Amino acid sequence: MKKQLILSTALLLLAGAALAQETKEYPKPEPMKPKMTEFWTPQPAIVTPGDQATCSAPSDAIVLFDGKDLSAWEKQDHSPAGWDVHDGVMTVNKKAGNIQTKESFGSFQLHIEWCVPPMGEEFKSQSRGNSGVYLQNMYEIQVLDNFKNETYVNGQAGSIYKQTPPLVNAMRAPGEWNVYDIIYTAPVFKEDGSYLYRPRVTVIHNGVVVQNNTEILGTTEYIGVPKVKVHGDGPILLQSHGDPSPAISFRNIWIRRM
Ligand code: MG
């Protein structure tokens, strides 16, 4: 009986202590106010946008081709770019070979317009206006006339060549101008030479998203699988493809570093 009394008393004391703890007042966080999640600095730089109708360059862009000359371009051996400039456009000179920008770039936003001339139906698949935009001289975004021209899908216009097909086919007909807006995030490498972060690319073709922040697996290889090669900033390279079709043209090329 005595034992029971002691036990009951102990339980009562414990319950009392627990109750006291529950009712003890601690400081409460300040109530959130709108200003607590607003910051004012640094203010983003002011950029004057280009003209929307003509896709002209914004004020902070580097103009790579404005229709007048190839002063921003060179061959891969650093000799003068030998493509033909006429009527505000540059046309591939297949004898001159690839050309690349003199400047190198990391992550960027690139605007480039291209036009495949009308040609006969004897030119098919990859032999119809083949060119390409190489990002950092490593990764090709395919340029090709795929208006009613089928080819392997990871080699058609808007593909990351031999890797990822475009989400849709947004081609304009031969003779019309196609527009690429390419948003590219450069890779980061580990010390062992593998990717810590792979390169990524968004491609908008004639206003239509065809690559959505797609991971690039490695270098563009015609034969074999992509390779991982350590690199830093690199030029934009435009391909002079050896296909027998009439040469394609480019115009209005500008880039913004990011
Ligand atoms: Mg190509």
CSV table of C-alpha atoms and ligand atoms in Angstrom, one decimal:
chain,number,residue,atom,x,y,z
A,1,MET,CA,0.0,0.0,0.0
A,2,LYS,CA,2.8,2.3,1.0
A,3,LYS,CA,4.7,1.4,-2.2
A,4,GLN,CA,1.6,2.2,-4.4
A,5,LEU,CA,1.4,5.6,-2.7
A,6,ILE,CA,5.0,6.4,-3.4
A,7,LEU,CA,4.6,5.4,-7.1
A,8,SER,CA,1.5,7.5,-7.5
A,9,THR,CA,3.2,10.5,-6.0
A,10,ALA,CA,6.2,10.1,-8.3
A,11,LEU,CA,3.9,9.8,-11.4
A,12,LEU,CA,2.1,13.0,-10.3
A,13,LEU,CA,5.4,14.9,-9.9
A,14,LEU,CA,6.5,13.8,-13.4
A,15,ALA,CA,3.3,14.8,-15.0
A,16,GLY,CA,3.5,18.1,-13.2
A,17,ALA,CA,7.0,18.7,-14.5
A,18,ALA,CA,6.0,17.8,-18.1
A,19,LEU,CA,3.0,20.2,-17.9
A,20,ALA,CA,5.3,22.9,-16.6
A,21,GLN,CA,7.7,22.3,-19.6
A,22,GLU,CA,4.8,22.5,-22.1
A,23,THR,CA,3.6,25.8,-20.8
A,24,LYS,CA,7.1,27.4,-20.5
A,25,GLU,CA,7.4,30.4,-22.8
A,26,TYR,CA,10.3,30.5,-25.3
A,27,PRO,CA,11.2,33.4,-27.7
A,28,LYS,CA,9.3,33.1,-31.0
A,29,PRO,CA,10.7,33.9,-34.5
A,30,GLU,CA,9.9,37.3,-35.7
A,31,PRO,CA,6.8,37.3,-38.0
A,32,MET,CA,7.9,37.4,-41.7
A,33,LYS,CA,7.5,40.7,-43.5
A,34,PRO,CA,7.7,41.2,-47.2
A,35,LYS,CA,10.9,43.2,-47.0
A,36,MET,CA,12.8,40.4,-45.3
A,37,THR,CA,12.9,38.5,-48.7
A,38,GLU,CA,13.7,41.4,-50.9
A,39,PHE,CA,17.2,42.5,-52.0
A,40,TRP,CA,18.2,45.5,-54.0
A,41,THR,CA,21.9,45.0,-54.9
A,42,PRO,CA,23.6,44.4,-57.2
A,43,GLN,CA,21.3,46.0,-59.8
A,44,PRO,CA,21.4,44.1,-63.1
A,45,ALA,CA,23.2,45.9,-65.9
A,46,ILE,CA,21.0,47.9,-68.2
A,47,VAL,CA,20.8,46.4,-71.8
A,48,THR,CA,19.1,48.1,-74.7
A,49,PRO,CA,17.3,45.3,-76.5
A,50,GLY,CA,17.6,44.9,-80.3
A,51,ASP,CA,14.8,45.4,-82.7
A,52,GLN,CA,12.4,42.4,-82.3
A,53,ALA,CA,11.4,42.3,-85.9
A,54,THR,CA,14.9,42.2,-87.4
A,55,CYS,CA,16.5,40.3,-84.4
A,56,SER,CA,19.2,43.0,-84.3
A,57,ALA,CA,21.9,42.8,-81.6
A,58,PRO,CA,21.2,44.0,-78.0
A,59,SER,CA,23.6,46.7,-76.7
A,60,ASP,CA,25.9,44.3,-74.8
A,61,ALA,CA,26.3,41.8,-77.7
A,62,ILE,CA,29.5,41.2,-79.7
A,63,VAL,CA,28.5,41.5,-83.3
A,64,LEU,CA,30.2,38.6,-85.2
A,65,PHE,CA,28.8,39.4,-88.6
A,66,ASP,CA,26.8,42.5,-89.6
A,67,GLY,CA,26.7,41.8,-93.4
A,68,LYS,CA,29.8,43.9,-94.2
A,69,ASP,CA,33.0,41.9,-93.6
A,70,LEU,CA,34.6,38.8,-92.0
A,71,SER,CA,36.8,40.8,-89.6
A,72,ALA,CA,35.6,38.7,-86.6
A,73,TRP,CA,36.4,35.4,-88.4
A,74,GLU,CA,39.5,33.4,-89.5
A,75,LYS,CA,40.4,30.0,-90.7
A,76,GLN,CA,41.5,27.4,-88.2
A,77,ASP,CA,45.1,28.0,-89.1
A,78,HIS,CA,44.4,31.7,-88.3
A,79,SER,CA,44.7,32.9,-91.9
A,80,PRO,CA,41.9,35.1,-93.2
A,81,ALA,CA,38.5,33.6,-93.5
A,82,GLY,CA,37.9,33.0,-97.2
A,83,TRP,CA,34.1,32.9,-97.4
A,84,ASP,CA,32.2,35.1,-99.8
A,85,VAL,CA,30.5,38.3,-98.5
A,86,HIS,CA,27.8,39.7,-100.7
A,87,ASP,CA,24.4,41.3,-100.3
A,88,GLY,CA,24.7,41.5,-96.6
A,89,VAL,CA,25.3,37.7,-96.2
A,90,MET,CA,28.3,35.4,-96.0
A,91,THR,CA,28.2,32.3,-98.2
A,92,VAL,CA,30.3,29.2,-97.4
A,93,ASN,CA,33.3,28.8,-99.7
A,94,LYS,CA,33.8,25.0,-99.7
A,95,LYS,CA,37.4,25.4,-100.9
A,96,ALA,CA,38.3,27.7,-98.1
A,97,GLY,CA,37.1,25.3,-95.4
A,98,ASN,CA,35.7,25.9,-91.9
A,99,ILE,CA,35.9,29.3,-90.3
A,100,GLN,CA,35.9,30.3,-86.6
A,101,THR,CA,35.6,33.4,-84.5
A,102,LYS,CA,38.9,35.1,-83.6
A,103,GLU,CA,37.5,35.5,-80.0
A,104,SER,CA,36.9,32.6,-77.7
A,105,PHE,CA,33.9,32.2,-75.5
A,106,GLY,CA,32.7,30.3,-72.4
A,107,SER,CA,29.0,30.3,-71.7
A,108,PHE,CA,27.0,32.4,-74.1
A,109,GLN,CA,23.8,33.3,-76.0
A,110,LEU,CA,24.3,33.1,-79.8
A,111,HIS,CA,22.0,34.4,-82.5
A,112,ILE,CA,22.7,33.2,-86.0
A,113,GLU,CA,20.6,33.1,-89.2
A,114,TRP,CA,21.1,30.7,-92.1
A,115,CYS,CA,19.6,30.0,-95.5
A,116,VAL,CA,19.8,27.0,-97.7
A,117,PRO,CA,19.3,27.8,-101.4
A,118,PRO,CA,16.6,26.0,-103.4
A,119,MET,CA,18.1,23.0,-105.1
A,120,GLY,CA,17.1,19.8,-106.9
A,121,GLU,CA,15.8,16.7,-105.3
A,122,GLU,CA,19.0,14.8,-106.2
A,123,PHE,CA,20.4,16.3,-103.0
A,124,LYS,CA,19.2,14.2,-100.1
A,125,SER,CA,19.7,13.3,-96.5
A,126,GLN,CA,23.0,14.8,-95.2
A,127,SER,CA,23.9,16.0,-98.7
A,128,ARG,CA,21.5,19.0,-98.7
A,129,GLY,CA,22.8,22.2,-97.3
A,130,ASN,CA,25.0,20.6,-94.6
A,131,SER,CA,26.9,22.9,-92.3
A,132,GLY,CA,27.1,23.3,-88.5
A,133,VAL,CA,27.6,25.6,-85.6
A,134,TYR,CA,30.3,24.2,-83.3
A,135,LEU,CA,30.1,25.4,-79.7
A,136,GLN,CA,33.6,26.1,-78.2
A,137,ASN,CA,34.9,24.3,-81.3
A,138,MET,CA,33.8,21.0,-79.8
A,139,TYR,CA,30.1,20.3,-80.0
A,140,GLU,CA,28.1,20.6,-83.3
A,141,ILE,CA,24.6,21.9,-83.6
A,142,GLN,CA,23.6,20.6,-87.0
A,143,VAL,CA,22.7,22.9,-89.8
A,144,LEU,CA,21.0,21.1,-92.7
A,145,ASP,CA,18.0,21.4,-95.0
A,146,ASN,CA,15.4,19.1,-93.4
A,147,PHE,CA,12.4,20.7,-95.1
A,148,LYS,CA,10.8,17.5,-96.5
A,149,ASN,CA,14.2,15.9,-96.4
A,150,GLU,CA,14.5,13.0,-94.0
A,151,THR,CA,17.8,11.8,-92.6
A,152,TYR,CA,19.0,10.0,-89.4
A,153,VAL,CA,17.2,12.0,-86.7
A,154,ASN,CA,20.2,12.7,-84.5
A,155,GLY,CA,21.8,14.3,-87.6
A,156,GLN,CA,19.0,16.6,-88.6
A,157,ALA,CA,18.8,20.3,-88.2
A,158,GLY,CA,18.6,21.3,-84.6
A,159,SER,CA,20.2,18.1,-83.4
A,160,ILE,CA,23.3,17.9,-81.2
A,161,TYR,CA,25.0,16.0,-84.1
A,162,LYS,CA,25.1,12.2,-83.6
A,163,GLN,CA,23.8,12.6,-80.0
A,164,THR,CA,20.3,14.2,-79.5
A,165,PRO,CA,17.6,14.7,-82.1
A,166,PRO,CA,15.6,18.0,-82.0
A,167,LEU,CA,12.3,17.8,-80.2
A,168,VAL,CA,10.5,18.8,-83.4
A,169,ASN,CA,11.3,19.8,-87.0
A,170,ALA,CA,10.8,23.6,-87.2
A,171,MET,CA,12.5,24.0,-90.7
A,172,ARG,CA,11.5,26.7,-93.1
A,173,ALA,CA,11.6,26.0,-96.8
A,174,PRO,CA,14.7,26.4,-98.9
A,175,GLY,CA,15.3,30.0,-99.8
A,176,GLU,CA,13.8,31.2,-96.6
A,177,TRP,CA,15.9,32.3,-93.6
A,178,ASN,CA,16.2,30.0,-90.5
A,179,VAL,CA,17.1,31.4,-87.1
A,180,TYR,CA,18.9,29.7,-84.3
A,181,ASP,CA,19.1,31.2,-80.8
A,182,ILE,CA,21.5,29.0,-78.9
A,183,ILE,CA,21.9,29.3,-75.1
A,184,TYR,CA,25.0,27.4,-74.1
A,185,THR,CA,26.5,26.6,-70.6
A,186,ALA,CA,30.1,25.6,-70.7
A,187,PRO,CA,31.2,22.4,-68.9
A,188,VAL,CA,33.2,22.2,-65.7
A,189,PHE,CA,35.9,19.5,-65.5
A,190,LYS,CA,37.2,17.5,-62.5
A,191,GLU,CA,40.9,17.2,-62.0
A,192,ASP,CA,40.8,13.7,-63.5
A,193,GLY,CA,39.6,15.2,-66.8
A,194,SER,CA,36.0,13.9,-66.5
A,195,TYR,CA,33.0,16.3,-66.5
A,196,LEU,CA,31.9,17.6,-63.1
A,197,TYR,CA,29.1,19.4,-65.0
A,198,ARG,CA,28.5,18.4,-68.6
A,199,PRO,CA,28.0,21.2,-71.2
A,200,ARG,CA,24.3,22.0,-71.7
A,201,VAL,CA,22.5,23.7,-74.6
A,202,THR,CA,19.1,25.1,-75.4
A,203,VAL,CA,18.4,25.7,-79.1
A,204,ILE,CA,15.4,27.7,-80.3
A,205,HIS,CA,14.9,27.2,-84.1
A,206,ASN,CA,12.6,29.8,-85.7
A,207,GLY,CA,11.1,30.5,-82.3
A,208,VAL,CA,10.5,26.9,-81.5
A,209,VAL,CA,12.5,25.1,-78.7
A,210,VAL,CA,14.2,22.1,-80.2
A,211,GLN,CA,16.8,21.4,-77.4
A,212,ASN,CA,15.8,22.2,-73.9
A,213,ASN,CA,18.8,22.5,-71.6
A,214,THR,CA,20.1,19.2,-73.1
A,215,GLU,CA,23.2,17.6,-71.7
A,216,ILE,CA,25.9,17.3,-74.3
A,217,LEU,CA,27.6,13.9,-73.8
A,218,GLY,CA,31.0,14.8,-75.3
A,219,THR,CA,32.8,15.9,-78.5
A,220,THR,CA,31.1,15.6,-81.9
A,221,GLU,CA,32.5,12.4,-83.6
A,222,TYR,CA,31.4,11.4,-87.1
A,223,ILE,CA,32.6,7.8,-86.3
A,224,GLY,CA,32.3,6.4,-82.8
A,225,VAL,CA,30.9,7.7,-79.5
A,226,PRO,CA,31.5,11.2,-78.0
A,227,LYS,CA,34.7,11.7,-76.2
A,228,VAL,CA,35.4,13.8,-73.1
A,229,LYS,CA,38.2,16.2,-73.8
A,230,VAL,CA,39.3,18.9,-71.3
A,231,HIS,CA,39.0,22.4,-72.7
A,232,GLY,CA,38.6,26.0,-71.8
A,233,ASP,CA,36.9,28.8,-73.7
A,234,GLY,CA,36.8,28.2,-77.4
A,235,PRO,CA,35.6,29.8,-80.7
A,236,ILE,CA,32.4,29.4,-82.5
A,237,LEU,CA,33.2,27.4,-85.6
A,238,LEU,CA,31.1,27.3,-88.8
A,239,GLN,CA,31.4,24.1,-90.8
A,240,SER,CA,32.3,24.0,-94.5
A,241,HIS,CA,30.9,20.6,-95.3
A,242,GLY,CA,32.1,18.7,-98.3
A,243,ASP,CA,28.7,17.7,-99.5
A,244,PRO,CA,28.1,18.5,-103.3
A,245,SER,CA,25.0,20.7,-102.8
A,246,PRO,CA,25.0,24.5,-103.4
A,247,ALA,CA,26.6,26.4,-100.6
A,248,ILE,CA,24.5,27.8,-97.8
A,249,SER,CA,24.6,31.4,-96.4
A,250,PHE,CA,24.7,33.0,-92.9
A,251,ARG,CA,23.7,36.5,-91.7
A,252,ASN,CA,23.1,38.6,-88.6
A,253,ILE,CA,25.4,36.8,-86.1
A,254,TRP,CA,25.8,38.1,-82.6
A,255,ILE,CA,26.8,36.7,-79.2
A,256,ARG,CA,26.5,37.7,-75.6
A,257,ARG,CA,28.8,36.3,-72.9
A,258,MET,CA,27.1,34.9,-69.9
B,1,MG,MG,27.1,19.4,-90.3
